[in-house]
Coordinates of C-alpha atoms in Angstrom, one line a residue:
X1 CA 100.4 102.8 161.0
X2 CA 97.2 104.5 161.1
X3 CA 95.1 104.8 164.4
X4 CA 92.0 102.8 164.9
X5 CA 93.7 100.1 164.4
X6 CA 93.9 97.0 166.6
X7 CA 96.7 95.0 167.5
X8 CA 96.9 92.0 169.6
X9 CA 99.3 91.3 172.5
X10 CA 99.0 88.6 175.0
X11 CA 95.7 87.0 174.1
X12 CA 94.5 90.9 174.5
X13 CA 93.0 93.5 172.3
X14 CA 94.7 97.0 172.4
X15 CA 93.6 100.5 170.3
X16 CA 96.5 102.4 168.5
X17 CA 95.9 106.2 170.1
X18 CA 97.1 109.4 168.6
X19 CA 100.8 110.2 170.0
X20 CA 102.5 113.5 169.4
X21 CA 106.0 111.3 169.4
X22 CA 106.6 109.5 166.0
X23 CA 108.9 107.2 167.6
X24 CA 106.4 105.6 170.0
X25 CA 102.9 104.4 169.7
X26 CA 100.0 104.8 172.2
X27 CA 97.7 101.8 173.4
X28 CA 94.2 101.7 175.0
X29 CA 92.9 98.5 176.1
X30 CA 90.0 97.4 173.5
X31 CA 88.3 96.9 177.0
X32 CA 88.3 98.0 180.5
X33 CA 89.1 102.0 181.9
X34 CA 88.8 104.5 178.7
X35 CA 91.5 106.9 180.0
X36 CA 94.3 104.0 180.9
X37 CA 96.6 103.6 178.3
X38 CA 100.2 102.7 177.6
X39 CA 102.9 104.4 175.4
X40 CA 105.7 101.9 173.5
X41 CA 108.7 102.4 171.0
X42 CA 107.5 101.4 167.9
X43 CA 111.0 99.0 167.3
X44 CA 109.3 96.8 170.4
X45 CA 105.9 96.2 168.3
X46 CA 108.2 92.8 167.1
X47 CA 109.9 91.7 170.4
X48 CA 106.4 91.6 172.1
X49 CA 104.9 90.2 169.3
X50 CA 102.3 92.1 168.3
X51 CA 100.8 91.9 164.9
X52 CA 98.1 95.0 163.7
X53 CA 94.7 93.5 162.3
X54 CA 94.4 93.6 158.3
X55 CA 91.0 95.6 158.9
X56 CA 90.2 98.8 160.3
X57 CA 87.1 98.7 161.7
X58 CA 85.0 101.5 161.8
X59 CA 81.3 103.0 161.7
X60 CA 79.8 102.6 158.5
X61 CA 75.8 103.9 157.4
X62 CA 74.2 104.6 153.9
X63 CA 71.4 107.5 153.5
X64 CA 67.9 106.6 152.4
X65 CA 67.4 106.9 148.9
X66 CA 65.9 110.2 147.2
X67 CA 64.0 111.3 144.6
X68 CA 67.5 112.5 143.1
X69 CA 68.7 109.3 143.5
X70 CA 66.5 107.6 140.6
X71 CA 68.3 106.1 137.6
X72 CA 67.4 104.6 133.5
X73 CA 65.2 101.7 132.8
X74 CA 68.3 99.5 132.5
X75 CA 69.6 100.0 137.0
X76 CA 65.5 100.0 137.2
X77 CA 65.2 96.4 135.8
X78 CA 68.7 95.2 137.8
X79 CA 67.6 96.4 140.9
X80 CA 63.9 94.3 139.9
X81 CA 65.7 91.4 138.7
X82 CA 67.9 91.6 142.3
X83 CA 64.6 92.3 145.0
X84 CA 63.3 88.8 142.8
X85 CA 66.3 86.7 143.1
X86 CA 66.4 87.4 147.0
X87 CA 63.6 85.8 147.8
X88 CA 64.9 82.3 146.0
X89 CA 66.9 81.6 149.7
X90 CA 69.9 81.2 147.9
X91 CA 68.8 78.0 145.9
X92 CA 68.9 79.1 142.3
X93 CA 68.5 82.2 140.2
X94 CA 65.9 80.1 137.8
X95 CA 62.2 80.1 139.2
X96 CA 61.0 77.1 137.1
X97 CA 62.6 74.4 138.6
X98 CA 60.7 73.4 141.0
X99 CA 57.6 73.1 139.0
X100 CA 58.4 70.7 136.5
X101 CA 58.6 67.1 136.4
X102 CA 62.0 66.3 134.8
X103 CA 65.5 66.7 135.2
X104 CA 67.3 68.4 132.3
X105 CA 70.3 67.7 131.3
X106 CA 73.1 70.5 131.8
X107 CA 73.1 71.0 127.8
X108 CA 69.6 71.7 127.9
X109 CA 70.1 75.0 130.0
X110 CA 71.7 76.5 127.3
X111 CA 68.9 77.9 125.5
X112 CA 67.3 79.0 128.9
X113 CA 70.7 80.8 129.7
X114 CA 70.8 82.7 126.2
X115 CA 67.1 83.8 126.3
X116 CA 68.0 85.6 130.2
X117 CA 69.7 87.6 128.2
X118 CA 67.6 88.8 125.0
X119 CA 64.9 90.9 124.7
X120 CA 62.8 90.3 123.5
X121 CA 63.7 86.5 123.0
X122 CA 64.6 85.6 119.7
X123 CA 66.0 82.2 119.5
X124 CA 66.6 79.3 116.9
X125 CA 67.1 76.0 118.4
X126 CA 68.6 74.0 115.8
X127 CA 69.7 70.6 117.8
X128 CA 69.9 67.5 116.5
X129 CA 66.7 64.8 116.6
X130 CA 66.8 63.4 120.0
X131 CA 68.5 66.1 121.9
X132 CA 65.4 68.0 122.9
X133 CA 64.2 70.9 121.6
X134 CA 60.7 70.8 122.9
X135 CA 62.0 70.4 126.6
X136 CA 64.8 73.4 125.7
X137 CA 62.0 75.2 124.3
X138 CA 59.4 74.8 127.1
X139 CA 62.0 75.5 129.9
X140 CA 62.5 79.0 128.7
X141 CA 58.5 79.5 128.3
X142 CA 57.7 77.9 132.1
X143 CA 60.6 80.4 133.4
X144 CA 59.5 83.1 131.4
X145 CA 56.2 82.4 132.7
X146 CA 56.6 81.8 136.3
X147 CA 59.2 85.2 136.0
X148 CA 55.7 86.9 135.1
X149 CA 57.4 88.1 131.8
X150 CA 54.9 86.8 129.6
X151 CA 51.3 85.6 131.0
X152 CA 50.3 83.7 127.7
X153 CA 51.9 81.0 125.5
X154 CA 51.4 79.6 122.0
X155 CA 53.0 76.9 120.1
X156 CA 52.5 76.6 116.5
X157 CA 52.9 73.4 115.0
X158 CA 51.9 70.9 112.1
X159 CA 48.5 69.1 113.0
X160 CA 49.8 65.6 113.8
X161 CA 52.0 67.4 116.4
X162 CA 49.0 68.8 118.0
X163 CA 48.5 66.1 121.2
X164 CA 52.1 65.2 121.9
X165 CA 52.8 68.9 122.4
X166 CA 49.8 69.0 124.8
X167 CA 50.9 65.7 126.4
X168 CA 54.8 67.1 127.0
X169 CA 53.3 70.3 128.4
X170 CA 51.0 68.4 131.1
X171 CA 53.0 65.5 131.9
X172 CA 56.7 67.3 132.4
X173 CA 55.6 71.5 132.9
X174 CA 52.5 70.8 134.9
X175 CA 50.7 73.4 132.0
X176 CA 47.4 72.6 131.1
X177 CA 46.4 73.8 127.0
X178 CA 44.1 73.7 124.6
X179 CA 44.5 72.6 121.1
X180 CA 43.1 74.8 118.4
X181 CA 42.2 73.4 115.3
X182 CA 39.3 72.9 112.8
X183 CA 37.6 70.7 114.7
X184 CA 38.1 72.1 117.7
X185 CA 37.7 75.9 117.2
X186 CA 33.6 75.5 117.8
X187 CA 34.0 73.9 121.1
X188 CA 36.6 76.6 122.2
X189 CA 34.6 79.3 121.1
X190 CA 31.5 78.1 123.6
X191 CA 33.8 78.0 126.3
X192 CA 34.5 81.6 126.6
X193 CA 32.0 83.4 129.3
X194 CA 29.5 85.2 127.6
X195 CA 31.1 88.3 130.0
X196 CA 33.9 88.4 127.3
X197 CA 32.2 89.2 124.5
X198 CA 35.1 90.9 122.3
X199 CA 37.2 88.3 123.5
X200 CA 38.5 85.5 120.9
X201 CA 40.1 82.2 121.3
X202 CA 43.9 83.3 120.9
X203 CA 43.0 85.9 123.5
X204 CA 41.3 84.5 126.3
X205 CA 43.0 80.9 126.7
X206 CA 46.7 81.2 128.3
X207 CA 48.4 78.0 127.0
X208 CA 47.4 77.0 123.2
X209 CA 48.4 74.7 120.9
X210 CA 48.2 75.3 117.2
X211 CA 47.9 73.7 114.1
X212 CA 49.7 76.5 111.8
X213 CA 47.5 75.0 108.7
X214 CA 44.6 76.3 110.4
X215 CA 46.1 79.5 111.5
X216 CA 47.7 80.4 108.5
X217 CA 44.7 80.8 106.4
X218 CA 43.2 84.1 105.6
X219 CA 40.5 83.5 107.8
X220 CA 41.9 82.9 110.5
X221 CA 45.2 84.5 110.5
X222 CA 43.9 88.2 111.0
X223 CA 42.5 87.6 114.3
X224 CA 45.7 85.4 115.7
X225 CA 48.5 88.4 115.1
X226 CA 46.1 90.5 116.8
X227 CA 45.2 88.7 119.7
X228 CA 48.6 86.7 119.5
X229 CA 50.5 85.8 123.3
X230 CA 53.5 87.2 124.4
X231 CA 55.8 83.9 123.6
X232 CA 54.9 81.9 120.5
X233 CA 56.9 79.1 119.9
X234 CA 57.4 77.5 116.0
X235 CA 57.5 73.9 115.5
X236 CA 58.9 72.3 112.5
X237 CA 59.9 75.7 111.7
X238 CA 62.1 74.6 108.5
X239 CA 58.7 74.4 107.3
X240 CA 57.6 78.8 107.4
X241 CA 61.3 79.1 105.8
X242 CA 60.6 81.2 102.7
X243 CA 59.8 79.0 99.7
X244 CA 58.1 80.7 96.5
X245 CA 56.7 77.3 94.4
X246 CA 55.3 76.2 97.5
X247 CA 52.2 77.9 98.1
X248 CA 51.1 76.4 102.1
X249 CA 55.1 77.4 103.0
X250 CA 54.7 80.9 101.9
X251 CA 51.6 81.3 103.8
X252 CA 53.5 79.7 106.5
X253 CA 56.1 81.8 106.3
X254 CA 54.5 85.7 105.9
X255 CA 52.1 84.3 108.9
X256 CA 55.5 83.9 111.4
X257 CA 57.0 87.0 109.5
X258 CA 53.8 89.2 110.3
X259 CA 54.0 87.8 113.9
X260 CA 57.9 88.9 113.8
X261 CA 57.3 92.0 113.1
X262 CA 55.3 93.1 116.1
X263 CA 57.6 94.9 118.4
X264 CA 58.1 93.1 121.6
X265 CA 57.3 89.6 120.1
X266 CA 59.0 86.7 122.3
X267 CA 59.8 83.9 119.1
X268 CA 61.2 80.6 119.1
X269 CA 62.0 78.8 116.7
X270 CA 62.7 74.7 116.6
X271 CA 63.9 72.7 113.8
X272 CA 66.5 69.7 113.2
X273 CA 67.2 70.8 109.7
X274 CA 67.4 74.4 109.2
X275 CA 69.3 74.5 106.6
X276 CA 67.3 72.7 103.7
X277 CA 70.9 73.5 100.7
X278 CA 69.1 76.3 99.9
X279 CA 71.3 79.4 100.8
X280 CA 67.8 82.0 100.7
X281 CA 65.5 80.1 102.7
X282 CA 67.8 79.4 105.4
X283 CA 68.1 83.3 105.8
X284 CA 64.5 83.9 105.5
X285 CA 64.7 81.9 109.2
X286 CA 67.6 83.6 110.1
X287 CA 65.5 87.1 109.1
X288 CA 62.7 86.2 111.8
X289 CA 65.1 86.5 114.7
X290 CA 66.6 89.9 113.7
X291 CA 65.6 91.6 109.9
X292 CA 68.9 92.2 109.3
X293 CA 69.9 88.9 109.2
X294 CA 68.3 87.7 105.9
X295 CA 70.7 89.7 104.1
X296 CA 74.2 88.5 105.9
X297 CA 76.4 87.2 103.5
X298 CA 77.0 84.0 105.7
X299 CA 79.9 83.2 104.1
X300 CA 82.0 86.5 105.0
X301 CA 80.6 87.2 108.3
X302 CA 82.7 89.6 110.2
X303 CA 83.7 88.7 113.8
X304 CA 80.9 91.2 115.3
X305 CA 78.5 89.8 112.7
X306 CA 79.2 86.3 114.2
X307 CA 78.9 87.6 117.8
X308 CA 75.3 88.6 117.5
X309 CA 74.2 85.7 115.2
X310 CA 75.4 83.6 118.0
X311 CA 73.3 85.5 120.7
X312 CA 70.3 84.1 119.0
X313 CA 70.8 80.4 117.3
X314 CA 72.2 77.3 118.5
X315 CA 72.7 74.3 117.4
X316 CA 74.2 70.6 118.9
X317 CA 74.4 67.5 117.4
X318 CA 74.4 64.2 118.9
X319 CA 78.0 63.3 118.6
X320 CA 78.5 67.1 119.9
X321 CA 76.6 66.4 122.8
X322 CA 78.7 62.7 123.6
X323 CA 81.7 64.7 122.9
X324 CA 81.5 67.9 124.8
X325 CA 78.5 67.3 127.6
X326 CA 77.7 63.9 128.6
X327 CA 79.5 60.6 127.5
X328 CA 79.9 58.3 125.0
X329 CA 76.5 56.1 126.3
X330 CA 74.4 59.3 126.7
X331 CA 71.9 58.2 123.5
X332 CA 71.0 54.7 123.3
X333 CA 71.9 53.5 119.8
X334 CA 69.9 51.9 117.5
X335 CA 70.5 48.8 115.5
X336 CA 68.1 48.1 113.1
X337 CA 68.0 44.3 111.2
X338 CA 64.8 43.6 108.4
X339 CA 62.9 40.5 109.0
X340 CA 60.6 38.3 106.9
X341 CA 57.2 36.6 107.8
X342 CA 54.5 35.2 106.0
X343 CA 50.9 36.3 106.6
X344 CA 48.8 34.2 107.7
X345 CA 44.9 33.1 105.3
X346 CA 43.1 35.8 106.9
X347 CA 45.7 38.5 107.1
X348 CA 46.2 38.0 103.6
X349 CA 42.3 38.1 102.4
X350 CA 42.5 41.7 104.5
X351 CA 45.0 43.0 102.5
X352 CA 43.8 41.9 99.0
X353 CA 40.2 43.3 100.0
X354 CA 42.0 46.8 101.0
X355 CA 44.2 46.6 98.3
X356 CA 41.2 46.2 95.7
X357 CA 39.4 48.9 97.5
X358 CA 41.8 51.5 97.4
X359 CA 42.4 50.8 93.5
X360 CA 38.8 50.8 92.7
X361 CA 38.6 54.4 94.8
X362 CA 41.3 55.8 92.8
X363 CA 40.4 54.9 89.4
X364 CA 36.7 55.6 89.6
X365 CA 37.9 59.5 91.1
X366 CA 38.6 60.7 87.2
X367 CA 35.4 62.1 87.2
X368 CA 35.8 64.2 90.1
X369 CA 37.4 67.5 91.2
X370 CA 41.5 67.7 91.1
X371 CA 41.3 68.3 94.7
X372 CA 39.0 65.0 95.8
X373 CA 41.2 63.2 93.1
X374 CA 44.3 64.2 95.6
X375 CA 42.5 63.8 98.4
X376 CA 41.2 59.7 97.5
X377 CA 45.1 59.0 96.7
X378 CA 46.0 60.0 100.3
X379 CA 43.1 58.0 102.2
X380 CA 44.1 55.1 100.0
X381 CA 47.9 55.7 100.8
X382 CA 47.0 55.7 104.5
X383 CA 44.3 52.9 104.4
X384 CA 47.0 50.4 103.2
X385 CA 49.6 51.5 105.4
X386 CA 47.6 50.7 108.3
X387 CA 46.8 47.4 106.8
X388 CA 50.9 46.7 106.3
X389 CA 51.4 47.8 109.8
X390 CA 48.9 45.8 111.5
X391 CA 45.5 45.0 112.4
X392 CA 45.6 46.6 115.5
X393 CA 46.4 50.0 113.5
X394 CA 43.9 49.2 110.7
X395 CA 40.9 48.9 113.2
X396 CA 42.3 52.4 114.8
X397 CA 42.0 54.3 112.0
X398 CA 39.0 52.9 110.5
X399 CA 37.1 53.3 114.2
X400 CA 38.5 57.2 114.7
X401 CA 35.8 59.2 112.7
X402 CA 35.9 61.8 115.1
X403 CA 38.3 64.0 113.1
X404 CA 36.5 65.1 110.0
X405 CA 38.4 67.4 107.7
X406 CA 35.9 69.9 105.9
X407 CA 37.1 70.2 102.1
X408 CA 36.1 73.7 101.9
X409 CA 39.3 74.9 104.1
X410 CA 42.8 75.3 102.9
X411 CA 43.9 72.1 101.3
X412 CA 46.2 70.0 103.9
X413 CA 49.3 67.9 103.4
X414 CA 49.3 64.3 104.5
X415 CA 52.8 63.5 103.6
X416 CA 53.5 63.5 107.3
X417 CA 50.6 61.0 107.9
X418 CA 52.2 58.4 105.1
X419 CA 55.4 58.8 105.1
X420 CA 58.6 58.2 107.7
X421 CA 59.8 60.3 108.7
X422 CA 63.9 59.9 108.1
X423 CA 65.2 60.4 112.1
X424 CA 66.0 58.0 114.3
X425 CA 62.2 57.8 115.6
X426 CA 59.1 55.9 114.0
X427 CA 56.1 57.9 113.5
X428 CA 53.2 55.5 115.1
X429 CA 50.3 59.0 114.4
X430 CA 47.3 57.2 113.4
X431 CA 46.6 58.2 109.6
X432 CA 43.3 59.2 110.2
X433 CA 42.9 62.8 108.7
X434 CA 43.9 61.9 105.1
X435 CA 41.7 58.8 104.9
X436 CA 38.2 60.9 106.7
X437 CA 39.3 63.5 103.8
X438 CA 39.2 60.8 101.1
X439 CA 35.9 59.4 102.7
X440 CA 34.1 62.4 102.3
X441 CA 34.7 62.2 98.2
X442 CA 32.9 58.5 98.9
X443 CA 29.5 57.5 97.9
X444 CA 27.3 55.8 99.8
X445 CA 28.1 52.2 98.7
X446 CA 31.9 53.1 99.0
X447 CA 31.5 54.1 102.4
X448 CA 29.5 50.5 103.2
X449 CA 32.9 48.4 101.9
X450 CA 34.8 50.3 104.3
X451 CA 32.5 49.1 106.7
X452 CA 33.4 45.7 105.5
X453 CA 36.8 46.4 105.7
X454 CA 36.5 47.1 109.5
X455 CA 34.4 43.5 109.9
X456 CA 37.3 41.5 108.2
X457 CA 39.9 43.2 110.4
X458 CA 37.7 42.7 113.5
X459 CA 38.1 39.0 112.8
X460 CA 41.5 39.0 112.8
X461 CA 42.8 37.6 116.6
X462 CA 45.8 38.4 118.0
X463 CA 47.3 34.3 117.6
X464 CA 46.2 35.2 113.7
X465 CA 48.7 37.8 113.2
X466 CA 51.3 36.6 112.1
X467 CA 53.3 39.8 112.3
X468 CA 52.6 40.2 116.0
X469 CA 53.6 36.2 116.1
X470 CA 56.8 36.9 114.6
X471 CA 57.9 40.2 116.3
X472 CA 57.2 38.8 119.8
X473 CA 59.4 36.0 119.1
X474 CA 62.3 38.0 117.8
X475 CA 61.5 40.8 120.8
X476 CA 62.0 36.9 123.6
X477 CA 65.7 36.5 121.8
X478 CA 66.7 40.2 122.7
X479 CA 65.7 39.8 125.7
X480 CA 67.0 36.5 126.4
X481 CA 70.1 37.6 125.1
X482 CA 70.3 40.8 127.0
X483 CA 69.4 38.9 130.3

């Protein structure tokens, strides 16, 4: 039994002593007259019921730290990562919280979880439609932000994507952005103080959004990778995989490799379809993460191999997510069922009148330039799409002029515009790029039917649609049925 200790006897606190017998044991009183003390045989410690304290207490103090005492970068950065997570009260280790307006799911901290521990970040997020990749995506950039690891934020995407990525960065991350396109680049430009004259759009505004299109061109693309921020994130990134017959995903593709490629580059990547069958392209993604990467065999991966790929891309589906986070009700199903309806006189003179114009456009565009050709078939692809949708979304599209496309730039894809997309979620973007594009081929007297167009839809009311008729009264039987 060492000395120091204390043992208790009698609802009183007694000091083991030093004593030259080894038979007995010397007591002090914790309290009272220093030199009183008593001396007992060690065999009565258990008749009077006295029981030694697990601790020995004693004086304890720690020396200031020297110059001697400093360590590497790696107990610099702990010791910086543990003065910052003091001052969080004991709440949570992640700084974002409390500055957005939405509460993630747990699944959705996955992403922000792997990126604490990469450096730089280099992530794929590969989840399924409808799981959330932009809100996985943005929670690592607001921490990363509000960490003060990166004081600038980019996200390139296609151009239809352009103002919902703005919206989901207002409305739930409380980030204000710009969007930087063609028809915005002017405007941005004047906005910089004439103080900052070296200074370029990618530079001086903290939060952009990006149509890649526009960046991607020679032009343009020079000045981005120098002036790039710290954290770029990749929209649609299935769409920079490497791809040598298409010419707008290989300049896609060598701008997000060039931007890979500068050391220190924070890159995330989102897609729901990474893998498009074709074994090269897949690891032409996989290669912007880490280099080595695009030349895994991914079939014969060796357990360290799999390790590190893991450290960097992730991927959920839905089912995984009922299965292994949330519940069986988690995502609401869909159930889809086609219905009929007849239009009514005037909804039916509209379509014939579009449906005339848009032939006459195309056939009387032989004449004219391959390009202007393409670019008449997409306005009349998105012209009577509208019309098929609805009034409502004719008038839209023929009212929004504001987005002129300029021919002379690199030639854009509409397919986005026409087409749906083949997730679970309609695409209700208002075809108005492909159509201004195919209005610019126009003559003057081509121009004035549109015009016309816009009159006949104009006269179309709301009890004349006989779509809207029909879809309100099948909407009343869900309802009724649900209630």
């Amino acid at each position: 039994m060492k000395t120091g200790n204390i043992v208790r006897c009698r609802n009183r606190d007694w000091v083991l002593m030093p004593s030259g017998d080894a038979q007995h044991v010397s007591l002090r009183p914790l309290t009272g007259v220093a030199d009183q003390y008593v001396e007992l045989h060690r065999g009565l410690l258990d008749l009077l019921g006295m029981s030694v304290s697990a601790e020995n207490l004693s004086e304890a103090s720690f020396p200031l730290p020297t110059v001697a005492d400093l360590a590497d970068a790696a107990g610099a950065r702990l010791l910086w990562q543990a003065a910052r997570l003091t001052l969080r009260e004991g709440a949570s280790p992640l700084r974002s919280l409390g500055r957005i307006s939405i509460r993630p799911r747990v699944y959705q901290f996955v992403p922000l979880l792997m990126s604490l521990r990469l450096e730089p970040v280099r992530l794929l997020i590969a989840d399924d439609v409808g799981v959330g990749k932009t809100i996985e995506a943005l929670l690592v950039a607001r921490e990363m932000l509000d960490r003060g690891e990166v004081r600038r934020l980019a996200v390139l995407c296609p151009p239809n994507l352009c103002e919902q990525w703005q919206a989901e960065l207002a409305e739930k991350f409380n980030l204000d952005s710009v969007v930087v396109r063609a028809g915005t680049i002017r405007s941005l430009e004047s906005g910089i103080p004439r103080s900052k004259t070296a200074a370029t759009v990618y530079g001086h505004y903290p939060i952009q959004i990006i149509s890649i299109d526009f960046v991607k061109s020679d032009r343009n693309r020079a000045s981005f990778l120098q002036f790039a921020p710290e954290l770029v994130i990749v929209d649609e990134a299935h769409g920079a995989a490497q791809a040598e017959e298409n010419s707008r995903q290989h300049q896609r593709h060598d701008l997000v490799r060039e931007l890979a490629a500068k050391p220190g580059q924070h890159l995330i990547l989102l897609t729901a379809t990474p893998h498009s069958g074709i074994e090269s392209a897949f690891r032409s993604l996989l290669g912007l993460l880490q280099p080595q990467f695009a030349e895994w065999n991914l079939d014969t991966l060796a357990e360290k191999e799999r390790i590190e790929l893991a450290r960097h891309f992730v991927q959920r589906t839905r089912r995984d997510i009922e299965r292994d986070w949330e519940g069986d009700h988690c995502f609401p199903r869909r159930e889809s069922s086609d219905e009929t309806y007849r239009l009514s006189p005037e909804y039916k003179a509209l379509f014939d009148a579009a449906y005339d114009f848009c032939s006459e456009i195309v056939r009387s565009g032989h004449a004219i330039a391959k390009r202007q050709q393409r670019a008449r078939f997409w306005g009349a692809l998105a012209l009577l799409r509208c019309v098929m949708s609805s009034p409502a979304a004719a008038l839209a599209t023929l009212e929004s002029r504001h987005t002129a496309i300029s021919m002379s730039e690199d030639e854009p894809s509409f397919d986005t515009f026409i087409y749906e997309s083949s997730d679970d979620r309609t695409d209700d973007d208002q075809p108005t790029p492909p159509l201004e594009a195919a209005v610019a081929t126009l003559q003057e007297t081509d121009r004035k039917k549109l015009r016309d167009l816009a009159k006949l839809v104009r006269a179309i009311t709301p009890e004349k649609d006989s779509k809207l008729a029909d879809c309100v009264k099948h909407v009343r039987k869900l309802l009724a049925a649900e209630g």
